[in-house]
C-alpha cells in the first residue's frame, strides 16, 4: 500500500511521543542493530543499487554515478557511521536549567526533540541512513525524500532500518521514506504545517531557494557557499598560497571550498603572479577584474554574475581591493553567509574582519574547508546552516532539538 | 523625504555593524537618555496621541482606545520600561564557548546580534518604544511598522528616539519607523531577504498566519494561544477552581489566558457545577460538549469550530474526557503549542502530560497566565514564540541574538 504524503505526515506525528521517550541505551542499541542489519543484507542493497545505476546510466555524470554507487566498502562506511552516531553523547541529556520564580513556581527548561523532521535530498543514498540515524539519536521521527536516481537504493535501505524498529516492537513509522519522487510530493511536504516541525533541504542552491520561497513549514537553510578569501597586505604569502590552493582545489564540488579571491592592492603585483601560477598549475580557470588582468594577462574577464556564483568547480574569480574595509564591504554584498577568510598578520584588521563580516564562520589564516561538523568536533553533521535563526554554521545533533518549559506549582494564580 | 521600504531596509543593513559594536555602557546610556527625552517631550507626545485618538474615535472600540491612549502616566511607564531594559544583563556578553580542534584551530563561538529586526504590530504605541529598546540593547537595527491608528504617536516616539541617536553622533537609522501603513509596506517587508534577518509579527492569529504563509524572510511566530486546562480525577478541586477562574478571567484578552476546560469524567458530576457557577458568576459564557451539558444545563452547545478558536474573551468551552491519555490526545489535536495545564495530584499522570503534550510551556497546578517573560524572570519580553526553532515560549533578549564562529589558524589546510 502506498501512503499519501499527508498520511505519512499524520503517521510521523503519531509516533513522535514514542520515539521521544526511548532511552539513550535503546536509541543506541537500535543504531548498532541497524548497522549490523545493513551489513547482513548488503547483497540485496547492492542489487537494488545496480538497478538504480543501470536505469540512470545515460543521464548521470561520472561524479554523480560515483556518489550513487554502493559497494561493500561503501556499505561498510555507512554502517560505521551509524555506529559512530551511537557513540555520540545524548543531545537530549541535561543538565537542564531550573529555577524558582518570584511566586515560587519551579520552572525546568528541558531539551526535547523537535518532533517530525523532514529531509529532502538528492542522489546520495548514504544520506538516507545518516539522516535516519541522526534524527533517531535525537528522538525525532523522520520523513525522508531522496532523489529519483537513488529510489531503489533508498527503498531497500529504509526497509532494512524499519525492519529493525519492527523487530524491537517499535512503530516503523519512526522512519518513513517517500517513494513518490515527483515534484508534487515535495510541494505537499513544504505545506504540511500540521505534521512537520522542520524541513531540512539539501541540494543545489537553486533547490534550496525554491524551498525557502515556497515552504510554509519551518525550514533550516543549508549549504550555499560563495566563499571569499581576502589576502591582506601583511599576509604571510607562502602560507596564503597554501591556504588558497587547498581551499580552492582540495574538493571543489563542496560548499566550503573557496570561490573568490580578494587581494590587497599593495601586494597584488608581487602576490598575484605567484598564486595565479600555482592555481593554473592545478587547472583552475581564473577570472578577474580589470586590475587583476593587468597584472596577470591569462586571467579571463569576470562578468557581473561571476561575483555571485558558487562555481563548485575549478574556477576562481579574483579582485584587487584597496584595503580591509573594501574587502569587508565587497564580501558583505556578495556573501552567502557561509564561510569567509582573511589572511593577515595585522590584528586590527583581523578583528575588524571577524566582527564586521556577516557569515556563520570567519577564518584567520586557515582553509575554509574546515567548516564541517566533524572538523569542528561535533561528531556529526546534519548540514551547514547559512541562516541565523536556530542554528548557524555546521549543525550537530543539538540542531535537531528544541526546548520545553515545565512549570510546577501548588495553586499559584496571577494577581 | 519619505523613503521606500526597500531603502529603509538598505539603510538598516548599513548600520548593523555600527550598532553591533556599541559597548554595553553606551547602549545603556542611550536607553537612559531616551527615557529622559520621552519625559521631556511628553507634551508633544500627548498632542500627537490626541490626534490619533480623535481621528479614530468612531472606529476604535473602548479597549482599543484605552490601549492607544498616552497620558503622563503612560509615558512615565514607557520611560520606566526603557530604564528597566538598561538595567538588564548584556545579551551579547560571554562567556563564549572556545576550543581547539584536532588540527589545533582555535574556535570561538561568539554571541552576536541578529542584524536587522523587523517588527510589525498593531495599535499600541508603547510597543514602538519597547521594541526599539530591546533591539538596541541586543545590538540590532530595527524597522518598526505599527498600526495606522497610532501613526501620529508612533511618528513622534520614533523621532524622539532617533534624535537621541543623532545627538550621540550615531546614525539614526538604527531605529526606523515605516510611516506607510498600507498593506503594501508589510508585503514588501515580508520579502526583503537581502536586508531583514528576522521579522516578528505581533497581532491577531489571522495576521500572524498571513505572515507565516507569505513571508520569505525568517519569521518568529508569536502569540496565538488556544490554551487548555485538564482537571484530573485526583485534582485538589478548590485549587482547580481558583486556577481556572484566574486563567480565564484575570485578563481574557491575552494569549496566555485559558480558553478550554477538560474535566476527567469521574469527577465531572461533582466538579462541573462548582466551576460552572464560579465562572458564570464572573460573566463567563460557557459552551460545551453533550456530556457537560447533561450535567450543567446552562452550558451552550459548542460547535466544531469552538475547539480551535482563541476567544480572547469571557467565553470558555468545556469537554468531559475519559482520562489523561484522552486529554493529551485532544490537546495535541487542538493546541496552538503555547501553554497547556494539568491540575492533578497523580505524579504518573503529570509526568505523562508534561512529556507528551506538545507545547512551549506545560503547567502542573498553576495558572497559565504566568507564561510571560517578566513572570519567568527574563526581565523583558519580545513576544511568546509558539514555534520550535530558535526560540520557544516567552522570549527574552537572547532571542534577538545568534552565534558566529571565529576560527583562528596558523596555516592549517585540510588533507
Coordinates of C-alpha atoms in Angstrom, one line a residue, chain A residues 13 17 21 99 101-103 105 107 110 112-116 193 197-198 209 212-216 218-221 239 242-243 246-247 250 256 328 332 337 350-351 353-367 369-372 374-378 387-394 399 401-415, chain B residues 13 17 21 99 101-103 105 107 110 112-116 193 197-198 209 212-216 218-221 239 242-243 246-247 250 256 328 332 337 350-351 353-367 369-372 374-378 387-394 399 401-415:
Chain A
X13 CA 3.2 12.9 14.1
X17 CA 6.0 10.6 21.6
X21 CA 10.6 8.6 25.1
X99 CA 14.8 27.9 38.8
X101 CA 10.2 32.4 40.2
X102 CA 9.1 35.3 42.4
X103 CA 5.9 33.4 43.2
X105 CA 6.9 28.3 40.6
X107 CA 10.5 26.0 36.1
X110 CA 14.0 20.8 29.2
X112 CA 13.3 17.9 23.8
X113 CA 13.2 16.5 20.2
X114 CA 11.8 18.8 17.5
X115 CA 9.2 16.1 16.7
X116 CA 8.9 15.4 13.0
X193 CA 2.4 22.6 8.9
X197 CA 8.3 20.6 12.7
X198 CA 11.3 21.3 10.5
X209 CA 16.0 28.9 -2.8
X212 CA 12.7 28.9 1.1
X213 CA 10.5 30.8 -1.2
X214 CA 7.6 28.3 -1.1
X215 CA 7.6 26.5 2.2
X216 CA 5.2 27.4 4.9
X218 CA 9.8 25.9 9.2
X219 CA 13.0 25.4 7.2
X220 CA 16.6 25.3 8.0
X221 CA 18.6 26.6 5.0
X239 CA 51.0 30.5 3.9
X242 CA 49.0 27.0 0.6
X243 CA 45.6 28.0 2.1
X246 CA 43.8 24.0 -0.5
X247 CA 40.5 25.9 -0.2
X250 CA 41.1 20.0 -2.4
X256 CA 33.1 25.2 1.9
X328 CA 34.6 43.6 4.1
X332 CA 29.1 41.6 2.8
X337 CA 26.8 34.0 4.9
X350 CA 41.6 40.6 11.6
X351 CA 39.4 41.8 14.5
X353 CA 37.1 41.4 9.6
X354 CA 35.8 39.0 12.2
X355 CA 33.4 41.5 13.7
X356 CA 32.0 43.0 10.5
X357 CA 31.8 40.2 8.0
X358 CA 28.3 38.7 8.2
X359 CA 29.0 35.0 8.0
X360 CA 28.4 31.8 10.1
X361 CA 32.2 31.1 10.2
X362 CA 35.0 33.6 9.8
X363 CA 38.6 32.4 9.5
X364 CA 42.1 33.9 10.0
X365 CA 44.9 32.1 8.3
X366 CA 43.2 28.7 7.7
X367 CA 41.4 26.9 4.9
X369 CA 37.3 23.6 4.1
X370 CA 37.2 23.2 7.9
X371 CA 33.6 24.4 8.0
X372 CA 32.3 20.9 8.8
X374 CA 33.3 16.6 12.1
X375 CA 36.2 19.1 11.7
X376 CA 34.6 21.3 14.3
X377 CA 34.5 18.3 16.7
X378 CA 30.7 17.9 16.8
X387 CA 20.7 31.3 8.3
X388 CA 20.8 33.0 11.7
X389 CA 17.8 31.6 13.5
X390 CA 18.0 28.4 15.5
X391 CA 21.3 27.1 14.1
X392 CA 24.2 28.7 12.3
X393 CA 27.2 27.1 10.7
X394 CA 27.9 23.3 11.0
X399 CA 20.2 21.5 16.0
X401 CA 16.3 19.6 19.4
X402 CA 14.2 22.4 20.9
X403 CA 13.2 23.4 24.5
X404 CA 10.1 23.0 26.6
X405 CA 9.3 24.7 29.8
X406 CA 7.8 22.5 32.5
X407 CA 6.3 24.6 35.3
X408 CA 5.3 23.1 38.6
X409 CA 3.1 25.0 41.0
X410 CA 0.9 24.5 44.0
X411 CA -2.0 26.7 43.2
X412 CA -0.3 29.9 42.0
X413 CA -2.5 32.4 40.3
X414 CA -1.6 35.7 38.7
X415 CA -2.6 38.9 40.5
Chain B
X13 CA 21.6 46.8 6.9
X17 CA 27.9 46.9 12.3
X21 CA 29.9 47.4 18.0
X99 CA 38.0 25.1 22.0
X101 CA 40.2 21.2 17.1
X102 CA 42.3 18.1 16.2
X103 CA 44.4 20.3 13.8
X105 CA 42.4 25.5 15.1
X107 CA 37.3 28.2 17.5
X110 CA 30.6 34.2 19.9
X112 CA 26.3 38.3 18.1
X113 CA 23.2 40.4 17.2
X114 CA 20.9 39.1 14.5
X115 CA 21.4 42.3 12.5
X116 CA 18.2 43.8 11.2
X193 CA 15.5 38.8 2.3
X197 CA 17.3 38.9 9.4
X198 CA 14.1 38.3 11.3
X209 CA -1.0 33.2 9.9
X212 CA 3.8 32.9 8.1
X213 CA 2.1 31.8 4.8
X214 CA 3.6 34.7 2.8
X215 CA 6.9 35.7 4.3
X216 CA 10.2 34.6 2.7
X218 CA 12.8 34.4 8.6
X219 CA 9.8 34.8 11.0
X220 CA 9.3 34.1 14.6
X221 CA 5.7 33.2 15.2
X239 CA -7.3 24.8 43.9
X242 CA -9.0 29.1 41.8
X243 CA -6.6 28.4 38.9
X246 CA -7.8 33.1 37.3
X247 CA -6.6 31.7 34.0
X250 CA -7.9 37.8 35.1
X256 CA -2.0 33.0 27.9
X328 CA -3.4 14.6 25.9
X332 CA -2.3 17.7 20.9
X337 CA 1.6 24.9 21.2
X350 CA 1.6 14.8 35.4
X351 CA 4.8 13.3 34.0
X353 CA 1.2 15.1 30.4
X354 CA 4.4 17.1 30.6
X355 CA 6.2 14.7 28.3
X356 CA 3.5 14.1 25.7
X357 CA 1.8 17.5 25.3
X358 CA 3.4 19.4 22.5
X359 CA 3.5 22.9 23.9
X360 CA 6.1 25.6 24.7
X361 CA 5.0 25.6 28.4
X362 CA 3.3 22.9 30.3
X363 CA 1.9 23.6 33.8
X364 CA 1.0 21.5 36.8
X365 CA -1.3 23.2 39.3
X366 CA -0.8 26.8 38.3
X367 CA -2.4 29.4 36.1
X369 CA -1.2 33.4 32.9
X370 CA 2.4 33.0 34.1
X371 CA 3.6 32.4 30.5
X372 CA 5.3 35.8 30.3
X374 CA 8.7 39.0 33.2
X375 CA 7.0 36.3 35.2
X376 CA 9.6 33.8 34.0
X377 CA 12.3 36.1 35.3
X378 CA 13.7 37.1 32.0
X387 CA 7.3 27.7 17.1
X388 CA 10.1 25.3 17.9
X389 CA 13.0 26.7 16.0
X390 CA 15.3 29.3 17.6
X391 CA 13.1 30.4 20.5
X392 CA 10.1 28.7 22.2
X393 CA 7.8 30.2 24.8
X394 CA 8.5 33.6 26.4
X399 CA 16.1 35.5 21.2
X401 CA 20.9 37.2 19.1
X402 CA 22.6 34.5 17.1
X403 CA 26.1 32.9 17.1
X404 CA 29.1 33.3 14.9
X405 CA 32.2 31.0 14.8
X406 CA 35.5 32.8 14.8
X407 CA 38.3 30.4 13.7
X408 CA 42.0 31.3 14.2
X409 CA 44.7 29.3 12.4
X410 CA 48.3 29.5 11.5
X411 CA 48.2 28.0 8.1
X412 CA 46.0 24.9 8.6
X413 CA 44.8 23.2 5.4
X414 CA 42.5 20.2 5.0
X415 CA 44.1 16.9 3.9

